[in-house]
Amino acid sequence: MSTIEQAETDRGLPIKAVPVRHPGRWAAVAILLLLAAMAANSLITNPKWLWHTFAKYVFTDAIFQGLLRTVWITGAAMAIGIALGIVLAVMRMSPNPVVKTVAWLYIWFFRGTPVLVQLVFWAYLAQLYRYLSLGIPFGPQFLFFDVNELIPVIFAAVLALGLNEAAYMAEIVRSGILSVGKGQTEAAEALGMRRTMLMRRIVLPQAMRIIVPPTGNEVISMLKTTSLLAFVAVPELFTTAQNIYNSNYQMIPLLMVASMWYLVVTTILSVGQFYLERHFGRGVAGSRQQRAKRRLATMGPA
Amino acid sequence: MMSADPTMTYPANGSPEPVGGDRIVIPGGGPVPMVLAEAVHKSFGHLEVLKGIDMAVMPGQVAVLLGPSGSGKTTFLRCINHLEKINGGRLSVDGVLVGYRQRGEKLYELRDREVAERRRHIGMVFQQFNLFPHMTAIGNIMEAQVQVLRRSRSDARAKGMALLERVGLADRATYYPSQLSGGQQQRVAIARALAMDPKLMLFDEPTSALDPEMVGEVLDAMRDLANAGMTMVVVTHEIGFAREVADTLTFMDAGLVVETGDPREVIANPQHRRTQDFLSKVL
């Protein structure tokens, strides 16, 4: 059989070739397995990890209640942060100079002071202002609150975290809005849409694609920031663990208990983020969705 | 230079509803031009882009704007629906000033709400289509009908499907823009603009971003629209389209109207050197 005939019979057949070998990858896997085995050995054989204490506390009611509080404080603070952040971002891009300046000042202040300071400040606000009232300065008052009743520490803490978060979210939302092309705004304007409507219906839904990933970061960061509530004695997850090891002096296992639950919640949040990203990526790039789907199938949630 | 001759008659385009007061009155009581520009000036900073444009488009007419890039034709088109604000002169659509209200000798800037109200009667088709990527084709067409005109979703859908049928894309209703070809996207964009029942359609180089084999389908859709009596202002480089479909051809250069007239006449026998130069390069 001549070579030309050979080539013609081969036309269009799938290629059978020896793939490139990757010995480096196998070596890396071997080294990593060895290191993992050493770490596992240490964790299991060193009695000072006190795994029986970990087991004793990991599923207790006190820890669950702390975890629950951590989760709802995170959720509430992020809800405030996201809602206010969107408002601030739109304000900052407003053609109205007064509105723009107010938003800028807000972001400047809340981003420029430590969240811990803000947290402690809000928690002890009651000491600064015993009463809150709404009315005309030096004139009649229409509404009157006793601050100590209005803001128990836990709500003050949620408010503090939320107001601080809003400053960061505002910048994230703004970057999302900026990522949407000017043509979209013009097309919506040409159809007779007004600013608020075109923001809500056209720009923000597209901006979400850019907003969601860093917001996922913020949620996870918020989850861990709630541990600062230990400073104002709100018994969330970390404070609860702290309270237990302050009485039994078994610090390491209880820190492990807290860490494990933070990791569990973070993992759940990451899965949620994956689905949110897929939702807001619709239409923009079909291939992107398919890529994401493949990624989930092969690697599991990032 | 073209003047609005009130004695000329053109096929009426439905019954253009007045939007607000302040309608200009044509001496002699002739038809009101759909677009009337008188010495329109527009500057971006120190750069004067429009240096006194005079133009009139009567209801039912198709006017093509031709000219080299940078001549100001796109800017002029954008001024017509107030995407750009003019700095001097007068510009009116269907007898109503664009962007201003006149009380006696004084002009008052319109509020956003009023600008939006006037824009909804003017359809615009962009070079880059500008479909909303997060909505399907039918979603794009329904959006402003539901949100701006407050039509029911079922009415908007029915109207949208009829328009998709008209531009030959009924089977693509549930596709996202990213799943459509450029020509298909532009036809959806035309349907989206038509859904608002505009009395005037503006086209900003609608075929310039398309692959050559898709230009025809978009021009066909525009030709059908012109045959149905729509008033259109079209910025394009498609000389063939201008020759066949347009009622007037206006050649612009460096922010001024160089010549205007019957398209066959202007193309076959341009009077000005700059028009001759331009046509010799594109024909």
XYZ file of C-alpha atoms in Angstrom:
585
model
C 0.000 0.000 0.000
C 1.463 3.350 -1.013
C 1.684 6.258 1.403
C -0.846 8.327 -0.523
C -3.436 5.550 -0.377
C -2.668 5.203 3.312
C -3.312 8.922 3.856
C -6.587 8.769 1.977
C -7.975 5.900 3.972
C -7.015 7.754 7.181
C -8.843 10.947 6.214
C -11.216 12.185 8.894
C -10.505 9.346 11.328
C -10.073 10.284 15.000
C -6.393 10.905 15.863
C -4.712 8.292 17.972
C -1.619 9.832 19.583
C 0.340 9.234 22.764
C -0.559 12.110 25.138
C 2.182 14.201 26.740
C 3.232 12.640 30.058
C 3.241 14.781 33.217
C 5.689 13.127 35.648
C 5.912 16.390 37.671
C 2.248 16.124 38.635
C 2.719 12.592 39.973
C 5.754 13.664 41.966
C 3.783 16.584 43.445
C 0.917 14.277 44.404
C 3.328 11.898 46.104
C 4.939 14.678 48.134
C 1.565 16.152 49.125
C 0.228 12.733 50.191
C 3.283 12.271 52.350
C 2.844 15.689 54.014
C -0.865 15.035 54.547
C -0.104 11.715 56.191
C 2.396 13.404 58.526
C -0.160 16.062 59.461
C -2.881 13.470 60.056
C -0.497 11.412 62.146
C 0.295 14.418 64.297
C -3.372 15.377 64.699
C -4.329 11.851 65.724
C -1.394 10.835 67.873
C -0.713 14.093 69.739
C -3.057 13.876 72.740
C -2.894 17.639 73.312
C -5.409 18.225 70.485
C -7.953 16.857 72.960
C -10.254 15.389 70.307
C -12.546 13.963 72.965
C -13.225 17.532 74.147
C -13.895 18.570 70.534
C -16.365 15.686 70.208
C -17.980 16.622 73.495
C -18.761 20.212 72.482
C -19.129 20.184 68.709
C -22.837 19.326 68.735
C -23.898 20.977 71.984
C -26.864 23.313 72.284
C -24.736 26.278 73.359
C -22.592 25.999 70.236
C -25.655 25.575 68.012
C -27.248 28.672 69.495
C -24.063 30.637 68.954
C -23.890 29.365 65.384
C -27.514 30.296 64.753
C -26.898 33.792 66.075
C -23.767 34.150 63.929
C -25.742 33.144 60.855
C -28.666 35.494 61.361
C -26.436 38.414 62.370
C -24.419 37.830 59.175
C -27.607 37.675 57.121
C -29.156 40.772 58.683
C -25.958 42.830 58.495
C -25.438 41.848 54.845
C -29.069 42.659 54.022
C -28.580 46.156 55.421
C -25.188 46.430 53.723
C -26.393 45.350 50.290
C -29.598 47.408 50.297
C -27.884 50.546 51.544
C -24.859 49.842 49.338
C -27.002 49.822 46.183
C -28.651 53.083 47.236
C -25.255 54.662 47.962
C -23.774 53.479 44.650
C -26.675 54.909 42.663
C -26.447 58.114 44.718
C -22.746 58.371 44.055
C -23.362 58.197 40.323
C -26.253 60.637 40.426
C -26.069 63.855 38.410
C -27.292 65.654 41.540
C -24.173 67.118 43.257
C -25.746 67.180 46.732
C -26.741 63.525 46.628
C -23.354 62.600 45.172
C -21.464 64.392 47.953
C -23.574 62.805 50.704
C -22.772 59.342 49.338
C -19.098 60.193 49.032
C -18.945 61.446 52.627
C -20.711 58.334 53.914
C -18.277 56.008 52.157
C -15.324 58.125 53.263
C -16.353 57.963 56.911
C -17.496 54.360 57.258
C -14.618 52.962 55.232
C -12.114 55.169 56.960
C -12.721 54.067 60.547
C -12.155 50.545 61.917
C -15.212 48.329 62.017
C -14.360 47.325 65.587
C -14.437 50.963 66.679
C -17.789 51.439 64.965
C -19.117 48.283 66.571
C -18.152 49.315 70.074
C -19.409 52.847 69.391
C -22.879 51.692 68.345
C -23.084 49.225 71.210
C -22.431 51.990 73.697
C -24.360 54.680 71.858
C -26.918 54.573 74.619
C -24.366 56.118 76.904
C -23.949 59.043 74.534
C -27.626 59.672 73.894
C -30.035 58.430 76.494
C -33.061 59.411 74.411
C -33.816 59.812 70.733
C -36.596 62.082 69.575
C -37.891 63.285 66.252
C -39.132 66.837 66.096
C -38.252 70.427 65.328
C -34.971 71.539 66.969
C -35.783 73.471 70.134
C -39.453 73.020 69.222
C -42.080 70.341 69.712
C -41.165 66.658 69.546
C -43.246 64.183 67.603
C -41.547 60.881 68.380
C -39.659 59.872 71.450
C -37.553 56.787 72.126
C -35.615 55.513 75.073
C -32.363 54.399 73.423
C -31.715 51.714 75.987
C -34.973 50.057 75.017
C -34.647 50.729 71.305
C -31.192 49.393 70.709
C -30.253 46.337 72.693
C -26.626 45.525 72.075
C -27.301 42.828 69.505
C -29.285 45.172 67.250
C -26.674 47.859 67.692
C -24.107 45.311 66.554
C -26.128 44.292 63.480
C -26.608 47.948 62.620
C -22.900 48.703 63.072
C -21.815 45.827 60.833
C -24.488 46.653 58.249
C -23.681 50.364 58.055
C -19.981 49.602 57.730
C -20.625 46.959 55.088
C -22.746 49.395 53.059
C -19.677 51.534 52.387
C -17.832 48.552 50.890
C -20.873 47.255 49.041
C -21.419 50.701 47.523
C -18.043 50.493 45.804
C -18.674 46.938 44.636
C -22.072 47.896 43.228
C -20.584 50.972 41.591
C -17.944 48.893 39.842
C -20.742 46.639 38.607
C -22.745 49.576 37.290
C -19.658 50.970 35.556
C -19.131 47.622 33.853
C -22.427 47.927 31.972
C -21.860 49.624 28.621
C -23.193 53.090 27.899
C -25.111 51.667 24.945
C -27.438 49.875 27.365
C -28.355 53.116 29.124
C -28.860 54.887 25.816
C -31.027 52.115 24.407
C -33.188 52.232 27.529
C -33.376 56.024 27.411
C -34.327 55.917 23.741
C -37.234 53.672 24.730
C -38.446 56.364 27.113
C -37.179 54.853 30.374
C -36.286 57.103 33.262
C -33.197 56.817 35.421
C -34.569 54.783 38.329
C -36.396 52.395 36.007
C -33.450 51.807 33.727
C -31.195 51.255 36.740
C -33.596 48.719 38.212
C -34.587 46.912 35.017
C -31.574 47.211 32.710
C -28.334 48.217 34.428
C -28.445 46.508 37.836
C -29.458 43.047 36.563
C -26.448 43.143 34.234
C -24.206 44.628 36.910
C -25.076 41.666 39.177
C -22.747 39.452 37.155
C -19.858 41.642 38.293
C -21.300 42.294 41.760
C -21.974 38.716 42.898
C -18.421 37.299 43.186
C -16.995 40.089 45.392
C -20.256 40.124 47.358
C -19.756 36.425 48.082
C -16.386 37.449 49.470
C -18.070 40.081 51.613
C -20.615 37.607 53.015
C -17.880 35.190 53.998
C -15.840 38.027 55.430
C -18.902 39.223 57.379
C -19.461 35.729 58.749
C -16.028 35.865 60.322
C -16.231 39.538 61.302
C -19.171 38.666 63.543
C -16.578 37.126 65.869
C -15.748 40.732 66.810
C -19.053 40.710 68.677
C -17.052 39.087 71.463
C -15.982 42.659 72.274
C -19.539 43.670 73.074
C -20.457 40.393 74.750
C -22.970 39.101 72.220
C -22.871 35.289 72.506
C -22.370 34.333 68.874
C -20.329 31.296 67.810
C -16.843 32.500 68.749
C -17.957 34.183 71.986
C -19.739 30.991 72.999
C -16.610 28.921 72.358
C -14.603 31.508 74.261
C -16.979 31.358 77.204
C -16.586 27.579 77.366
C -12.784 27.563 77.216
C -12.627 30.363 79.755
C -14.230 27.957 82.217
C -12.540 24.668 81.255
C -9.191 26.019 79.962
C -9.321 23.721 76.906
C -8.768 26.405 74.336
C -7.533 24.453 71.288
C -10.422 21.992 70.905
C -12.994 24.743 71.293
C -11.269 26.924 68.700
C -11.391 23.852 66.456
C -15.120 23.534 67.119
C -15.707 27.166 66.131
C -13.431 26.896 63.076
C -15.187 23.795 61.865
C -18.597 25.474 61.970
C -17.291 28.607 60.233
C -15.942 26.323 57.501
C -19.245 24.464 57.196
C -21.192 27.714 56.739
C -18.596 29.082 54.286
C -18.910 25.915 52.211
C -22.701 26.238 52.069
C -22.360 29.905 51.093
C -19.930 29.037 48.296
C -22.442 26.616 46.796
C -25.105 29.335 46.962
C -22.759 31.770 45.248
C -22.188 29.313 42.423
C -25.910 29.138 41.662
C -26.334 32.922 41.962
C -23.508 33.479 39.484
C -25.059 31.039 37.089
C -28.428 32.804 37.372
C -27.063 36.265 36.665
C -24.770 34.999 33.918
C -27.778 33.913 31.844
C -27.907 35.212 28.315
C -24.581 36.970 28.595
C -22.510 34.011 27.485
C -23.988 30.591 27.007
C -20.549 29.053 26.895
C -19.727 30.604 30.264
C -22.646 28.785 31.857
C -21.564 25.552 30.296
C -18.010 26.092 31.513
C -19.315 26.683 35.016
C -21.418 23.537 34.793
C -18.385 21.496 33.793
C -16.414 23.009 36.636
C -19.038 21.973 39.147
C -19.150 18.473 37.717
C -15.402 17.934 37.856
C -14.252 19.836 40.927
C -17.284 20.447 43.095
C -18.056 23.939 44.343
C -15.066 26.227 44.591
C -29.897 73.784 1.152
C -33.307 72.345 1.824
C -36.104 74.421 3.177
C -39.366 73.232 4.662
C -41.798 74.013 1.894
C -45.244 74.034 3.469
C -46.977 73.624 0.148
C -45.406 70.259 -0.561
C -47.521 67.281 0.408
C -46.281 63.937 1.586
C -48.000 60.711 2.514
C -49.236 61.230 6.040
C -47.911 58.842 8.620
C -50.969 57.953 10.657
C -52.010 60.827 12.803
C -49.053 62.155 14.772
C -50.302 62.937 18.253
C -49.077 66.185 19.725
C -46.910 65.573 22.786
C -47.522 68.488 25.091
C -48.176 72.036 23.961
C -45.758 74.427 22.278
C -46.456 73.238 18.769
C -44.843 75.387 16.171
C -47.126 76.789 13.511
C -46.153 76.676 9.855
C -47.165 79.877 8.070
C -49.840 79.009 5.545
C -51.036 76.050 7.586
C -49.166 73.321 5.674
C -48.092 69.990 7.130
C -45.734 70.202 10.082
C -42.333 68.629 9.369
C -41.617 65.535 11.476
C -38.077 66.801 12.008
C -37.212 70.452 11.594
C -33.678 71.664 12.270
C -32.807 75.331 11.996
C -29.162 76.350 12.429
C -28.500 73.545 14.931
C -25.163 73.896 16.717
C -23.516 71.354 18.951
C -20.115 71.493 20.669
C -18.246 69.017 22.811
C -16.113 71.327 24.913
C -14.235 73.469 22.409
C -14.870 71.121 19.529
C -17.756 72.335 17.405
C -19.309 69.252 15.840
C -22.426 70.772 14.298
C -22.002 74.241 12.839
C -25.544 75.158 11.872
C -27.568 72.304 10.436
C -30.754 73.100 8.533
C -32.933 70.191 7.610
C -36.567 69.199 7.299
C -38.065 65.736 7.119
C -41.752 65.587 6.300
C -44.061 62.859 7.679
C -43.683 59.637 5.715
C -40.328 60.628 4.257
C -37.136 58.639 4.450
C -34.129 60.907 4.822
C -30.639 59.493 4.472
C -27.671 61.282 6.016
C -24.414 60.598 4.247
C -20.941 61.857 4.918
C -17.411 60.974 5.997
C -16.837 59.921 9.599
C -16.527 62.908 11.881
C -18.926 64.932 9.745
C -21.446 65.109 12.605
C -24.232 62.973 11.142
C -24.446 60.593 14.094
C -24.299 63.505 16.530
C -27.139 65.210 14.690
C -29.192 62.021 14.808
C -28.593 61.732 18.565
C -29.672 65.339 19.039
C -33.070 64.491 17.525
C -34.035 62.343 20.506
C -32.046 64.407 22.980
C -29.291 61.887 23.665
C -27.157 64.962 22.987
C -28.156 68.482 23.974
C -27.887 71.152 21.304
C -26.058 74.403 22.059
C -27.695 76.635 19.482
C -30.478 76.837 16.936
C -33.863 75.152 16.981
C -34.724 71.506 16.673
C -38.262 70.208 16.737
C -39.917 66.841 16.254
C -43.484 66.835 14.988
C -43.718 70.521 15.758
C -42.543 70.213 19.371
C -39.166 71.549 20.488
C -36.640 68.915 21.549
C -35.491 69.288 25.148
C -37.112 72.647 25.814
C -40.436 74.278 26.426
C -41.061 77.753 25.119
C -43.063 80.312 27.061
C -43.068 83.647 25.260
C -39.476 84.405 24.377
C -38.048 82.219 27.123
C -36.864 78.615 26.823
C -37.149 76.258 29.780
C -35.187 73.016 30.021
C -37.388 69.960 30.291
C -37.335 67.684 33.313
C -36.119 64.078 32.928
C -39.715 62.874 33.050
C -40.741 65.115 30.155
C -37.679 64.177 28.083
C -38.484 60.504 28.623
C -42.121 61.116 27.664
C -41.070 62.654 24.351
C -38.471 60.004 23.587
C -40.953 57.180 23.719
C -42.514 58.436 20.487
C -39.169 58.243 18.679
C -37.641 54.867 17.897
C -33.882 54.487 17.677
C -31.737 51.728 16.233
C -28.045 51.710 17.127
C -24.948 50.614 15.292
C -24.111 48.122 18.056
C -27.763 46.938 18.391
C -27.696 47.493 22.184
C -30.142 44.692 22.917
C -30.514 43.934 26.612
C -28.347 40.804 26.965
C -30.131 39.502 30.066
C -33.487 39.290 28.279
C -34.675 37.073 25.449
C -35.644 38.562 22.096
C -39.312 38.742 23.078
C -38.302 40.023 26.541
C -36.395 42.870 24.905
C -39.438 43.826 22.887
C -41.865 43.541 25.811
C -39.756 45.449 28.335
C -40.535 49.065 27.502
C -44.086 48.252 26.430
C -44.785 46.923 29.919
C -42.606 49.283 31.951
C -43.056 52.539 30.046
C -46.374 52.230 28.208
C -47.956 50.113 30.985
C -49.336 47.592 28.537
C -50.393 44.239 29.955
C -47.846 41.481 29.533
C -50.129 39.525 27.232
C -50.753 42.537 24.986
C -47.032 43.301 24.910
C -46.249 39.694 24.069
C -48.812 39.585 21.275
C -47.494 42.823 19.818
C -43.909 41.576 20.188
C -44.655 38.287 18.446
C -46.375 40.111 15.591
C -43.325 42.344 15.167
C -40.910 39.400 15.319
C -43.046 37.767 12.641
C -42.750 40.939 10.577
C -38.931 40.939 10.744
C -38.873 37.175 10.124
C -37.721 36.051 13.571
C -40.835 34.572 15.190
C -38.952 31.295 15.739
C -36.201 33.085 17.675
C -38.445 34.709 20.298
C -36.969 32.856 23.268
C -33.340 33.214 22.198
C -30.968 35.451 24.104
C -29.121 38.091 22.057
C -25.841 36.172 22.461
C -27.491 33.256 20.636
C -28.466 35.406 17.640
C -26.379 36.570 14.683
C -25.664 40.271 14.255
C -28.289 40.630 11.553
C -30.880 38.881 13.707
C -29.998 41.063 16.703
C -30.429 44.208 14.643
C -33.819 43.035 13.383
C -34.886 42.368 16.987
C -33.681 45.894 17.830
C -35.854 47.282 15.027
C -38.841 45.294 16.352
C -38.128 46.586 19.867
C -38.228 50.185 18.657
C -41.393 49.590 16.612
C -43.189 48.106 19.609
C -43.459 51.614 21.049
C -45.514 52.720 18.020
C -43.069 55.494 17.185
C -43.968 58.241 14.755
C -40.314 58.616 13.790
C -37.502 56.089 13.513
C -33.827 56.996 13.767
C -31.187 54.603 12.418
C -27.560 55.164 13.389
C -25.427 53.203 10.905
C -27.587 50.102 11.455
C -25.521 47.865 9.158
C -21.983 49.070 9.877
C -21.279 46.475 12.563
C -22.615 43.572 10.506
C -20.879 40.901 8.474
C -21.480 41.611 4.779
C -23.867 38.701 4.253
C -26.183 40.021 6.982
C -26.511 43.573 5.705
C -29.232 42.602 3.245
C -31.676 41.198 5.801
C -31.524 44.382 7.891
C -31.905 46.651 4.870
C -34.891 44.551 3.778
C -36.566 45.106 7.133
C -35.913 48.847 6.819
C -37.229 48.898 3.262
C -40.479 47.244 4.396
C -40.798 49.842 7.101
C -40.275 52.677 4.639
C -42.871 51.167 2.290
C -45.322 51.071 5.191
C -45.027 54.849 5.416
C -42.759 55.229 8.476
C -40.876 58.503 8.777
C -37.199 57.611 8.989
C -33.879 59.374 9.380
C -31.063 57.016 8.462
C -27.339 57.506 8.869
C -25.757 54.949 6.571
C -23.024 54.265 4.082
C -25.306 52.023 2.009
C -25.524 54.077 -1.182
C -27.759 51.466 -2.786
C -30.289 51.764 0.018
C -30.193 55.561 -0.251
C -30.802 55.419 -3.977
C -33.694 52.959 -3.811
C -35.506 53.854 -0.605
C -34.696 57.407 0.426
C -36.819 60.419 -0.470
C -34.036 62.833 0.318
C -30.306 62.469 0.635
C -28.362 64.946 2.736
C -24.620 65.046 2.427
C -22.798 66.399 5.481
C -19.184 67.327 5.965
C -17.360 69.009 8.862
C -20.544 69.822 10.748
C -22.406 71.388 7.839
C -24.937 70.269 5.248
C -23.084 70.379 1.936
C -25.933 69.415 -0.316
C -29.314 67.844 -0.158
C -31.874 66.649 -2.651
C -33.307 63.700 -4.531
C -30.921 60.781 -3.841
C -30.690 59.587 -7.463
C -29.921 63.150 -8.496
C -27.285 63.737 -5.811
C -25.591 60.383 -6.374
C -25.573 60.604 -10.165
C -24.774 64.264 -10.380
C -23.228 65.714 -7.201
C -22.890 69.476 -7.317
C -20.171 70.037 -4.722
C -16.578 68.938 -4.842
C -16.657 67.339 -1.395
C -19.713 65.286 -2.347
C -17.989 64.244 -5.585
C -14.840 63.235 -3.692
C -16.781 61.229 -1.127
C -18.970 59.446 -3.657
C -16.006 58.614 -5.879
C -14.454 56.815 -2.908
C -17.481 54.852 -1.774
C -19.099 53.970 -5.098
